Amino acid sequence: MEAAIERILISPESLKTRVSALAGEIVDAFGEAPDGVTIVAILSGSIIFLADLIRELPMRMRIALVPVSSYPGRTTRSRGAKLESAALPDLAGRDVLLVDDILDTGGTLRLVQREVAAAGPRSVRTAVLLRKRDKASPDVSVDFVGFDIEDVFVVGYGLDFDGLHRNLPYVGVLRNETDSGS
Ligand code: XMP
């Protein structure tokens, strides 16, 4: 295990099993989407989750990748979400599945859900791999959750600290001392 990782929270095997099950829940929910689904994935933390999830979804889909940042550089404290550009595709009349890596304070999803809703979709559902169960704001609703986790800063399986650790095949807890708080 990498020195920066204090412990493994979710193993590669558990990730695989749960992502498959989540895909099943999503297929059931979108069964009646006549024109398939439009996936709006929030970059960059969702990349591995997205790649694994979509290969388990046997349905017609369009995929849009939307850059949003909230943890620039060497910090584990959110600076508030910013949608990097007007990167949303035409969502009018579409059945949308928003995909994000983690629901933490909820700032990111609140912002993106608002923007997506304003684009006039037929329906919007949200899937997150992880949710910090004691922290997530109740006004941000998600439909599909991979794992509820404790309030620790996690990396791996797409999630990073200062651009590092996205390639770890597990979700691990970052050692405290790596946070400069700057
Ligand atoms: P909010 O607080 O807006 O956070 O719900 C969502 C975004 O912030 C990032 N984030 C994390 N990234 N480990 C990470 O590597 C974490 O524990 C963590 N918590 C939040 C992430 O990009 C997410 O989309």
Tab-separated table of C-alpha atoms and ligand atoms in Angstrom:
chain	number	residue	atom	x	y	z
A	1	MET	CA	0.000	0.000	0.000
A	2	GLU	CA	1.199	3.544	-0.740
A	3	ALA	CA	2.758	5.475	2.165
A	4	ALA	CA	0.232	8.295	1.751
A	5	ILE	CA	-2.639	5.905	2.424
A	6	GLU	CA	-3.591	5.208	6.024
A	7	ARG	CA	-5.945	2.298	5.296
A	8	ILE	CA	-8.049	0.751	2.571
A	9	LEU	CA	-11.714	1.636	3.004
A	10	ILE	CA	-13.227	-0.161	-0.011
A	11	SER	CA	-11.446	-3.005	-1.808
A	12	PRO	CA	-11.353	-3.447	-5.603
A	13	GLU	CA	-13.613	-6.507	-5.259
A	14	SER	CA	-16.246	-4.593	-3.256
A	15	LEU	CA	-16.146	-1.737	-5.776
A	16	LYS	CA	-16.736	-4.118	-8.660
A	17	THR	CA	-19.623	-5.914	-6.970
A	18	ARG	CA	-21.347	-2.734	-5.835
A	19	VAL	CA	-20.944	-0.890	-9.151
A	20	SER	CA	-22.564	-3.870	-10.910
A	21	ALA	CA	-25.478	-3.832	-8.495
A	22	LEU	CA	-25.841	-0.068	-8.895
A	23	ALA	CA	-25.992	-0.512	-12.672
A	24	GLY	CA	-28.862	-2.953	-12.151
A	25	GLU	CA	-30.749	-0.366	-10.107
A	26	ILE	CA	-30.152	2.242	-12.815
A	27	VAL	CA	-31.340	-0.037	-15.627
A	28	ASP	CA	-34.547	-0.722	-13.684
A	29	ALA	CA	-35.155	2.981	-13.091
A	30	PHE	CA	-34.503	4.069	-16.689
A	31	GLY	CA	-36.407	1.206	-18.290
A	32	GLU	CA	-38.887	3.568	-19.880
A	33	ALA	CA	-36.513	6.241	-21.185
A	34	PRO	CA	-37.624	6.293	-24.855
A	35	ASP	CA	-34.520	7.995	-26.229
A	36	GLY	CA	-32.044	6.335	-23.903
A	37	VAL	CA	-30.191	8.250	-21.232
A	38	THR	CA	-27.913	11.283	-21.259
A	39	ILE	CA	-25.147	10.843	-18.739
A	40	VAL	CA	-23.636	14.026	-17.351
A	41	ALA	CA	-20.466	13.054	-15.473
A	42	ILE	CA	-18.638	15.501	-13.246
A	43	LEU	CA	-14.889	15.626	-13.874
A	44	SER	CA	-12.453	14.594	-12.801
A	45	GLY	CA	-13.139	12.365	-9.823
A	46	SER	CA	-15.884	10.335	-11.505
A	47	ILE	CA	-13.730	9.004	-14.368
A	48	ILE	CA	-13.086	5.472	-13.094
A	49	PHE	CA	-16.571	5.057	-11.619
A	50	LEU	CA	-18.047	6.288	-14.904
A	51	ALA	CA	-15.911	3.948	-17.008
A	52	ASP	CA	-16.881	0.917	-14.938
A	53	LEU	CA	-20.549	1.913	-14.601
A	54	ILE	CA	-21.311	2.599	-18.264
A	55	ARG	CA	-19.905	-0.746	-19.362
A	56	GLU	CA	-22.555	-2.358	-17.139
A	57	LEU	CA	-25.387	-0.298	-18.629
A	58	PRO	CA	-26.763	-1.989	-21.737
A	59	MET	CA	-28.773	0.994	-22.945
A	60	ARG	CA	-28.598	3.709	-25.556
A	61	MET	CA	-26.674	6.642	-24.067
A	62	ARG	CA	-25.003	9.928	-24.719
A	63	ILE	CA	-22.186	10.995	-22.415
A	64	ALA	CA	-21.158	14.542	-21.501
A	65	LEU	CA	-18.182	15.301	-19.264
A	66	VAL	CA	-18.483	18.468	-17.198
A	67	PRO	CA	-15.463	19.995	-15.441
A	68	VAL	CA	-16.201	21.200	-11.919
A	69	SER	CA	-13.534	21.983	-9.345
A	70	SER	CA	-13.769	22.476	-5.611
A	71	TYR	CA	-10.510	21.183	-4.101
A	72	PRO	CA	-7.726	22.923	-6.033
A	73	GLY	CA	-4.156	21.987	-5.100
A	74	ARG	CA	-2.958	20.624	-1.778
A	75	THR	CA	-6.026	20.930	0.353
A	76	THR	CA	-8.762	18.683	1.690
A	77	ARG	CA	-11.049	21.652	2.371
A	78	SER	CA	-13.573	22.592	-0.251
A	79	ARG	CA	-13.286	26.080	-1.727
A	80	GLY	CA	-16.795	26.031	-3.140
A	81	ALA	CA	-17.778	24.456	-6.432
A	82	LYS	CA	-17.225	26.173	-9.775
A	83	LEU	CA	-18.587	24.967	-13.073
A	84	GLU	CA	-15.527	25.524	-15.264
A	85	SER	CA	-17.441	26.338	-18.422
A	86	ALA	CA	-20.864	26.163	-19.981
A	87	ALA	CA	-20.043	22.593	-20.900
A	88	LEU	CA	-23.537	21.163	-20.673
A	89	PRO	CA	-24.957	19.666	-23.861
A	90	ASP	CA	-28.531	20.232	-25.007
A	91	LEU	CA	-30.580	18.501	-22.308
A	92	ALA	CA	-34.072	19.669	-23.308
A	93	GLY	CA	-36.516	16.760	-23.079
A	94	ARG	CA	-33.802	14.271	-22.151
A	95	ASP	CA	-33.637	11.690	-19.353
A	96	VAL	CA	-30.472	12.660	-17.501
A	97	LEU	CA	-28.279	10.649	-15.177
A	98	LEU	CA	-25.812	12.819	-13.271
A	99	VAL	CA	-22.737	10.868	-12.175
A	100	ASP	CA	-20.330	12.065	-9.482
A	101	ASP	CA	-17.648	10.451	-7.372
A	102	ILE	CA	-18.659	11.633	-3.915
A	103	LEU	CA	-21.365	13.584	-2.144
A	104	ASP	CA	-19.508	15.429	0.590
A	105	THR	CA	-20.915	18.824	1.600
A	106	GLY	CA	-23.214	18.780	-1.416
A	107	GLY	CA	-21.986	22.077	-2.887
A	108	THR	CA	-20.945	20.547	-6.190
A	109	LEU	CA	-24.104	18.580	-6.841
A	110	ARG	CA	-26.332	21.441	-5.735
A	111	LEU	CA	-24.713	23.645	-8.371
A	112	VAL	CA	-24.783	21.067	-11.172
A	113	GLN	CA	-28.326	19.872	-10.400
A	114	ARG	CA	-29.497	23.491	-10.608
A	115	GLU	CA	-27.808	24.033	-13.975
A	116	VAL	CA	-29.118	20.757	-15.365
A	117	ALA	CA	-32.681	21.431	-14.179
A	118	ALA	CA	-32.555	24.850	-15.881
A	119	ALA	CA	-31.752	23.140	-19.193
A	120	GLY	CA	-35.256	21.612	-19.366
A	121	PRO	CA	-34.660	17.848	-19.157
A	122	ARG	CA	-37.542	15.334	-19.031
A	123	SER	CA	-36.109	13.773	-15.864
A	124	VAL	CA	-32.970	14.002	-13.758
A	125	ARG	CA	-31.537	11.324	-11.497
A	126	THR	CA	-28.207	11.357	-9.696
A	127	ALA	CA	-25.736	8.556	-8.971
A	128	VAL	CA	-22.755	8.895	-6.641
A	129	LEU	CA	-20.191	6.271	-5.791
A	130	LEU	CA	-19.675	7.559	-2.239
A	131	ARG	CA	-21.676	9.607	0.237
A	132	LYS	CA	-20.365	10.979	3.528
A	133	ARG	CA	-23.335	9.913	5.587
A	134	ASP	CA	-22.993	12.393	8.470
A	135	LYS	CA	-22.132	15.384	6.321
A	136	ALA	CA	-24.212	15.389	3.174
A	137	SER	CA	-26.696	18.192	3.124
A	138	PRO	CA	-30.332	16.964	3.149
A	139	ASP	CA	-31.363	19.440	0.428
A	140	VAL	CA	-29.245	17.594	-2.158
A	141	SER	CA	-31.032	14.434	-3.172
A	142	VAL	CA	-29.341	11.490	-4.847
A	143	ASP	CA	-31.087	8.438	-6.293
A	144	PHE	CA	-28.272	5.888	-6.438
A	145	VAL	CA	-25.493	5.578	-3.834
A	146	GLY	CA	-22.633	3.098	-3.996
A	147	PHE	CA	-21.370	3.338	-0.425
A	148	ASP	CA	-22.121	5.457	2.614
A	149	ILE	CA	-18.802	6.277	4.261
A	150	GLU	CA	-17.523	8.043	7.352
A	151	ASP	CA	-16.258	11.630	7.213
A	152	VAL	CA	-12.642	11.017	6.172
A	153	PHE	CA	-10.775	12.314	3.116
A	154	VAL	CA	-10.565	9.469	0.627
A	155	VAL	CA	-8.569	8.955	-2.551
A	156	GLY	CA	-8.258	6.305	-5.233
A	157	TYR	CA	-10.646	4.876	-7.839
A	158	GLY	CA	-10.661	8.298	-9.518
A	159	LEU	CA	-10.505	10.515	-6.429
A	160	ASP	CA	-7.392	12.602	-5.934
A	161	PHE	CA	-5.408	14.736	-3.566
A	162	ASP	CA	-3.384	17.398	-5.406
A	163	GLY	CA	-3.847	15.424	-8.631
A	164	LEU	CA	-2.410	12.237	-7.123
A	165	HIS	CA	-3.756	8.753	-6.320
A	166	ARG	CA	-6.592	8.608	-8.897
A	167	ASN	CA	-5.174	5.352	-10.271
A	168	LEU	CA	-5.347	3.381	-7.020
A	169	PRO	CA	-7.673	0.394	-7.578
A	170	TYR	CA	-9.237	0.826	-4.118
A	171	VAL	CA	-10.737	3.694	-2.124
A	172	GLY	CA	-8.337	4.542	0.697
A	173	VAL	CA	-8.148	7.008	3.554
A	174	LEU	CA	-5.506	9.682	3.035
A	175	ARG	CA	-3.006	10.173	5.873
A	176	ASN	CA	-3.752	13.407	7.723
A	177	GLU	CA	-0.337	15.018	7.492
A	178	THR	CA	-0.559	15.383	3.687
A	179	ASP	CA	-3.067	18.256	4.084
A	180	SER	CA	-1.269	21.574	4.119
A	181	GLY	CA	-4.621	23.332	4.404
A	182	SER	CA	-3.262	26.034	2.114
B	1	XMP	P1	-18.889	18.573	-2.187
B	1	XMP	O1	-18.375	18.997	-0.831
B	1	XMP	O2	-19.120	19.732	-3.110
B	1	XMP	O3	-17.670	17.760	-2.778
B	1	XMP	O4	-20.053	17.617	-2.061
B	1	XMP	C1	-17.781	17.130	-3.957
B	1	XMP	C2	-16.499	17.125	-4.733
B	1	XMP	O5	-15.349	17.401	-3.922
B	1	XMP	C3	-14.386	16.396	-4.060
B	1	XMP	N1	-14.284	15.661	-2.771
B	1	XMP	C4	-13.368	14.779	-2.470
B	1	XMP	N2	-12.335	14.338	-3.189
B	1	XMP	N3	-11.750	12.896	-1.418
B	1	XMP	C5	-11.525	13.396	-2.650
B	1	XMP	O6	-10.577	12.960	-3.306
B	1	XMP	C6	-12.769	13.299	-0.618
B	1	XMP	O7	-12.935	12.801	0.506
B	1	XMP	C7	-13.609	14.301	-1.191
B	1	XMP	N4	-14.688	14.932	-0.722
B	1	XMP	C8	-15.083	15.756	-1.735
B	1	XMP	C9	-14.872	15.516	-5.168
B	1	XMP	O8	-14.267	15.906	-6.376
B	1	XMP	C10	-16.341	15.731	-5.259
B	1	XMP	O9	-16.874	15.637	-6.550
